[in-house]
Amino acid sequence: MAAKPKLHYPNGRGRMESVRWVLAAAGVEFDEDFLETKEQLQKLQDGNHLLFQQVPMVEIDGMKLVQTRSILHYIADKHHLFGKDLKERTLIDMYVEGTLDLLELIIMHPFLKPDDQQKEVVNMAQKAIIRYFPVFEKVLRDHGQRFLVGNQLSLADVILLQTILALEEKIPNILSAFPHLQEFTVKISNIPTIKKFLEPGSKKKPPPDDIYVRTVYNIFMP
């Protein structure tokens, strides 16, 4: 029996949360080795486990994968979440790259100064409503299908749902002008593997708190 993937990252969302999402969507169980100290990170670096000296890092299929997008691509391709042909893979890649640009704002939000956090919520909402969500609303409206690409679940659906739900934590009515995205969110959330991941007790991480922020600073700051 193949070993479970092992995820190396602090005990919080960050850039590893998308990896957790896609593994969960694929129905893959995984283990986690949480980084809590600078010394743990240094040990990984000194042992040549981190290609570019940074995490996220995922041990999977005898490899030690780094760089979030490369990790996501590998898992998605392995578990048939990356399209049926080159055209579909390219569409998925474009959608994911755009969504990750928006998600990055959410990831960095807890590390802003308190005075800047509310301003950034407004900025995130504007970018979502003006730049990103209209794209996906139009895609879903035009082809009338349940999923973004190829009428089957893909990495693009998973990352978009992750981002929507993270934004809704800060701006509950963020989808009020996007009926197709509202329907999409309900449908994708009810796919059995994803529904399980969204239930209490899963390995989905809660919104970042002060403890997580301090831990990250202690590990990664000089």
mmCIF file of N, CA and C in Angstrom, residues 4-10 12-34 54-60 63-77 79 81 96 100 103 107 154-155 158-160 162-163 193-194 197 203-205:
data_model
loop_
_atom_site.group_PDB
_atom_site.id
_atom_site.type_symbol
_atom_site.label_atom_id
_atom_site.label_comp_id
_atom_site.label_asym_id
_atom_site.label_seq_id
_atom_site.Cartn_x
_atom_site.Cartn_y
_atom_site.Cartn_z
ATOM 1 N N LYS A 4 0.821 7.467 2.549
ATOM 2 C CA LYS A 4 0.033 8.683 2.394
ATOM 3 C C LYS A 4 0.958 9.856 2.094
ATOM 4 N N PRO A 5 0.500 10.815 1.308
ATOM 5 C CA PRO A 5 1.259 12.060 1.180
ATOM 6 C C PRO A 5 1.461 12.692 2.557
ATOM 7 N N LYS A 6 2.618 13.306 2.743
ATOM 8 C CA LYS A 6 2.905 14.010 4.001
ATOM 9 C C LYS A 6 3.178 15.473 3.693
ATOM 10 N N LEU A 7 2.459 16.341 4.379
ATOM 11 C CA LEU A 7 2.537 17.781 4.130
ATOM 12 C C LEU A 7 3.375 18.446 5.217
ATOM 13 N N HIS A 8 4.338 19.253 4.803
ATOM 14 C CA HIS A 8 5.213 19.959 5.739
ATOM 15 C C HIS A 8 4.921 21.453 5.671
ATOM 16 N N TYR A 9 4.351 21.970 6.765
ATOM 17 C CA TYR A 9 3.945 23.379 6.785
ATOM 18 C C TYR A 9 3.494 23.700 8.208
ATOM 19 N N PRO A 10 3.422 24.979 8.570
ATOM 20 C CA PRO A 10 2.822 25.311 9.870
ATOM 21 C C PRO A 10 1.351 24.880 9.936
ATOM 22 N N GLY A 12 -1.733 25.778 9.825
ATOM 23 C CA GLY A 12 -2.636 26.838 9.412
ATOM 24 C C GLY A 12 -2.805 26.790 7.906
ATOM 25 N N ARG A 13 -3.597 27.716 7.391
ATOM 26 C CA ARG A 13 -3.935 27.687 5.972
ATOM 27 C C ARG A 13 -2.737 28.009 5.083
ATOM 28 N N GLY A 14 -2.421 29.266 4.954
ATOM 29 C CA GLY A 14 -1.310 29.675 4.114
ATOM 30 C C GLY A 14 -1.406 29.111 2.714
ATOM 31 N N ARG A 15 -0.249 28.857 2.123
ATOM 32 C CA ARG A 15 -0.223 28.342 0.755
ATOM 33 C C ARG A 15 -0.421 26.832 0.693
ATOM 34 N N MET A 16 -0.419 26.169 1.842
ATOM 35 C CA MET A 16 -0.661 24.723 1.847
ATOM 36 C C MET A 16 -2.145 24.394 1.800
ATOM 37 N N GLU A 17 -3.021 25.343 2.136
ATOM 38 C CA GLU A 17 -4.434 25.010 2.226
ATOM 39 C C GLU A 17 -4.999 24.553 0.885
ATOM 40 N N SER A 18 -4.537 25.140 -0.216
ATOM 41 C CA SER A 18 -5.002 24.695 -1.536
ATOM 42 C C SER A 18 -4.613 23.242 -1.793
ATOM 43 N N VAL A 19 -3.457 22.837 -1.301
ATOM 44 C CA VAL A 19 -3.024 21.448 -1.455
ATOM 45 C C VAL A 19 -3.953 20.530 -0.669
ATOM 46 N N ARG A 20 -4.288 20.940 0.557
ATOM 47 C CA ARG A 20 -5.232 20.150 1.345
ATOM 48 C C ARG A 20 -6.572 20.018 0.610
ATOM 49 N N TRP A 21 -7.022 21.115 0.032
ATOM 50 C CA TRP A 21 -8.296 21.111 -0.692
ATOM 51 C C TRP A 21 -8.283 20.117 -1.847
ATOM 52 N N VAL A 22 -7.235 20.141 -2.662
ATOM 53 C CA VAL A 22 -7.249 19.274 -3.845
ATOM 54 C C VAL A 22 -7.066 17.808 -3.454
ATOM 55 N N LEU A 23 -6.269 17.530 -2.434
ATOM 56 C CA LEU A 23 -6.163 16.150 -1.951
ATOM 57 C C LEU A 23 -7.510 15.661 -1.428
ATOM 58 N N ALA A 24 -8.171 16.514 -0.659
ATOM 59 C CA ALA A 24 -9.483 16.135 -0.126
ATOM 60 C C ALA A 24 -10.488 15.918 -1.248
ATOM 61 N N ALA A 25 -10.498 16.797 -2.235
ATOM 62 C CA ALA A 25 -11.420 16.657 -3.364
ATOM 63 C C ALA A 25 -11.189 15.350 -4.108
ATOM 64 N N ALA A 26 -9.932 14.935 -4.178
ATOM 65 C CA ALA A 26 -9.587 13.682 -4.851
ATOM 66 C C ALA A 26 -9.830 12.457 -3.974
ATOM 67 N N GLY A 27 -10.230 12.686 -2.722
ATOM 68 C CA GLY A 27 -10.467 11.572 -1.809
ATOM 69 C C GLY A 27 -9.209 10.927 -1.282
ATOM 70 N N VAL A 28 -8.122 11.698 -1.222
ATOM 71 C CA VAL A 28 -6.816 11.168 -0.800
ATOM 72 C C VAL A 28 -6.564 11.542 0.663
ATOM 73 N N GLU A 29 -6.347 10.548 1.493
ATOM 74 C CA GLU A 29 -5.962 10.810 2.875
ATOM 75 C C GLU A 29 -4.500 11.245 2.928
ATOM 76 N N PHE A 30 -4.181 12.115 3.868
ATOM 77 C CA PHE A 30 -2.805 12.609 3.966
ATOM 78 C C PHE A 30 -2.434 12.849 5.417
ATOM 79 N N ASP A 31 -1.135 12.843 5.670
ATOM 80 C CA ASP A 31 -0.590 13.161 6.986
ATOM 81 C C ASP A 31 0.041 14.546 6.942
ATOM 82 N N GLU A 32 0.234 15.131 8.126
ATOM 83 C CA GLU A 32 0.849 16.444 8.202
ATOM 84 C C GLU A 32 1.938 16.450 9.273
ATOM 85 N N ASP A 33 3.038 17.073 8.947
ATOM 86 C CA ASP A 33 4.128 17.296 9.899
ATOM 87 C C ASP A 33 4.237 18.803 10.073
ATOM 88 N N PHE A 34 3.647 19.306 11.157
ATOM 89 C CA PHE A 34 3.543 20.745 11.332
ATOM 90 C C PHE A 34 4.869 21.362 11.765
ATOM 91 N N GLN A 54 12.415 26.389 0.972
ATOM 92 C CA GLN A 54 11.171 26.936 1.513
ATOM 93 C C GLN A 54 10.041 25.914 1.406
ATOM 94 N N VAL A 55 9.026 26.114 2.227
ATOM 95 C CA VAL A 55 7.817 25.311 2.186
ATOM 96 C C VAL A 55 6.706 26.157 1.567
ATOM 97 N N PRO A 56 5.617 25.518 1.107
ATOM 98 C CA PRO A 56 5.153 24.159 1.307
ATOM 99 C C PRO A 56 6.058 23.094 0.672
ATOM 100 N N MET A 57 6.092 21.941 1.344
ATOM 101 C CA MET A 57 6.723 20.767 0.763
ATOM 102 C C MET A 57 5.815 19.573 1.025
ATOM 103 N N VAL A 58 5.641 18.757 -0.004
ATOM 104 C CA VAL A 58 4.799 17.567 0.100
ATOM 105 C C VAL A 58 5.620 16.351 -0.309
ATOM 106 N N GLU A 59 5.682 15.373 0.576
ATOM 107 C CA GLU A 59 6.279 14.084 0.242
ATOM 108 C C GLU A 59 5.195 13.214 -0.380
ATOM 109 N N ILE A 60 5.409 12.799 -1.611
ATOM 110 C CA ILE A 60 4.402 12.018 -2.335
ATOM 111 C C ILE A 60 5.086 11.191 -3.422
ATOM 112 N N MET A 63 8.767 11.417 -3.945
ATOM 113 C CA MET A 63 9.327 12.733 -4.264
ATOM 114 C C MET A 63 9.076 13.702 -3.126
ATOM 115 N N LYS A 64 9.847 14.762 -3.112
ATOM 116 C CA LYS A 64 9.641 15.867 -2.179
ATOM 117 C C LYS A 64 9.357 17.104 -3.022
ATOM 118 N N LEU A 65 8.066 17.368 -3.213
ATOM 119 C CA LEU A 65 7.639 18.418 -4.119
ATOM 120 C C LEU A 65 7.549 19.754 -3.400
ATOM 121 N N VAL A 66 8.029 20.806 -4.057
ATOM 122 C CA VAL A 66 7.883 22.166 -3.571
ATOM 123 C C VAL A 66 7.286 23.015 -4.695
ATOM 124 N N GLN A 67 7.009 24.267 -4.340
ATOM 125 C CA GLN A 67 6.337 25.231 -5.217
ATOM 126 C C GLN A 67 4.862 24.840 -5.345
ATOM 127 N N THR A 68 4.016 25.675 -4.776
ATOM 128 C CA THR A 68 2.595 25.346 -4.620
ATOM 129 C C THR A 68 1.935 24.938 -5.931
ATOM 130 N N ARG A 69 2.166 25.688 -6.980
ATOM 131 C CA ARG A 69 1.488 25.382 -8.244
ATOM 132 C C ARG A 69 1.936 24.043 -8.809
ATOM 133 N N SER A 70 3.216 23.725 -8.677
ATOM 134 C CA SER A 70 3.706 22.431 -9.152
ATOM 135 C C SER A 70 3.081 21.280 -8.359
ATOM 136 N N ILE A 71 2.946 21.473 -7.052
ATOM 137 C CA ILE A 71 2.308 20.461 -6.211
ATOM 138 C C ILE A 71 0.854 20.268 -6.638
ATOM 139 N N LEU A 72 0.148 21.369 -6.824
ATOM 140 C CA LEU A 72 -1.259 21.291 -7.239
ATOM 141 C C LEU A 72 -1.405 20.591 -8.583
ATOM 142 N N HIS A 73 -0.539 20.931 -9.528
ATOM 143 C CA HIS A 73 -0.612 20.321 -10.866
ATOM 144 C C HIS A 73 -0.385 18.812 -10.790
ATOM 145 N N TYR A 74 0.590 18.398 -10.008
ATOM 146 C CA TYR A 74 0.902 16.970 -9.917
ATOM 147 C C TYR A 74 -0.284 16.191 -9.347
ATOM 148 N N ILE A 75 -0.825 16.685 -8.234
ATOM 149 C CA ILE A 75 -1.945 15.996 -7.590
ATOM 150 C C ILE A 75 -3.162 15.992 -8.506
ATOM 151 N N ALA A 76 -3.452 17.131 -9.107
ATOM 152 C CA ALA A 76 -4.622 17.224 -9.987
ATOM 153 C C ALA A 76 -4.490 16.295 -11.187
ATOM 154 N N ASP A 77 -3.314 16.258 -11.787
ATOM 155 C CA ASP A 77 -3.103 15.397 -12.953
ATOM 156 C C ASP A 77 -3.204 13.928 -12.564
ATOM 157 N N HIS A 79 -4.904 12.591 -10.233
ATOM 158 C CA HIS A 79 -6.248 12.183 -9.812
ATOM 159 C C HIS A 79 -7.346 12.690 -10.762
ATOM 160 N N LEU A 81 -8.057 15.504 -12.258
ATOM 161 C CA LEU A 81 -8.673 16.811 -11.988
ATOM 162 C C LEU A 81 -8.021 17.902 -12.827
ATOM 163 N N VAL A 96 -7.109 28.738 -12.713
ATOM 164 C CA VAL A 96 -6.436 28.562 -11.422
ATOM 165 C C VAL A 96 -5.466 29.703 -11.150
ATOM 166 N N LEU A 100 -5.745 32.086 -7.978
ATOM 167 C CA LEU A 100 -4.661 32.120 -6.990
ATOM 168 C C LEU A 100 -4.154 33.545 -6.762
ATOM 169 N N LEU A 103 -6.591 34.701 -4.297
ATOM 170 C CA LEU A 103 -6.388 33.976 -3.040
ATOM 171 C C LEU A 103 -5.158 34.481 -2.292
ATOM 172 N N ILE A 107 -4.508 35.205 1.687
ATOM 173 C CA ILE A 107 -3.451 34.556 2.459
ATOM 174 C C ILE A 107 -2.615 35.581 3.226
ATOM 175 N N SER A 154 -12.662 19.749 -11.682
ATOM 176 C CA SER A 154 -11.252 19.977 -11.957
ATOM 177 C C SER A 154 -10.640 20.847 -10.859
ATOM 178 N N LEU A 155 -9.335 20.988 -10.944
ATOM 179 C CA LEU A 155 -8.604 21.854 -10.024
ATOM 180 C C LEU A 155 -9.175 23.266 -10.022
ATOM 181 N N VAL A 158 -12.108 23.481 -7.659
ATOM 182 C CA VAL A 158 -11.696 23.338 -6.259
ATOM 183 C C VAL A 158 -11.104 24.643 -5.725
ATOM 184 N N ILE A 159 -10.187 25.238 -6.488
ATOM 185 C CA ILE A 159 -9.527 26.456 -6.026
ATOM 186 C C ILE A 159 -10.497 27.632 -6.010
ATOM 187 N N LEU A 160 -11.416 27.674 -6.966
ATOM 188 C CA LEU A 160 -12.408 28.748 -6.954
ATOM 189 C C LEU A 160 -13.322 28.619 -5.731
ATOM 190 N N GLN A 162 -12.629 27.173 -2.853
ATOM 191 C CA GLN A 162 -11.819 27.546 -1.689
ATOM 192 C C GLN A 162 -11.762 29.057 -1.521
ATOM 193 N N THR A 163 -11.534 29.758 -2.617
ATOM 194 C CA THR A 163 -11.383 31.210 -2.574
ATOM 195 C C THR A 163 -12.704 31.897 -2.236
ATOM 196 N N THR A 193 -16.760 14.170 -1.506
ATOM 197 C CA THR A 193 -15.428 14.340 -0.916
ATOM 198 C C THR A 193 -15.226 15.749 -0.377
ATOM 199 N N ILE A 194 -15.764 16.725 -1.080
ATOM 200 C CA ILE A 194 -15.624 18.118 -0.634
ATOM 201 C C ILE A 194 -16.535 18.388 0.556
ATOM 202 N N PHE A 197 -14.843 17.282 3.575
ATOM 203 C CA PHE A 197 -13.750 18.187 3.954
ATOM 204 C C PHE A 197 -14.282 19.444 4.642
ATOM 205 N N LYS A 203 -9.416 17.992 8.080
ATOM 206 C CA LYS A 203 -8.104 18.639 8.122
ATOM 207 C C LYS A 203 -8.116 20.027 7.490
ATOM 208 N N LYS A 204 -9.297 20.517 7.147
ATOM 209 C CA LYS A 204 -9.429 21.901 6.702
ATOM 210 C C LYS A 204 -9.086 22.824 7.863
ATOM 211 N N LYS A 205 -8.263 23.819 7.607
ATOM 212 C CA LYS A 205 -7.803 24.690 8.677
ATOM 213 C C LYS A 205 -8.775 25.860 8.889
#
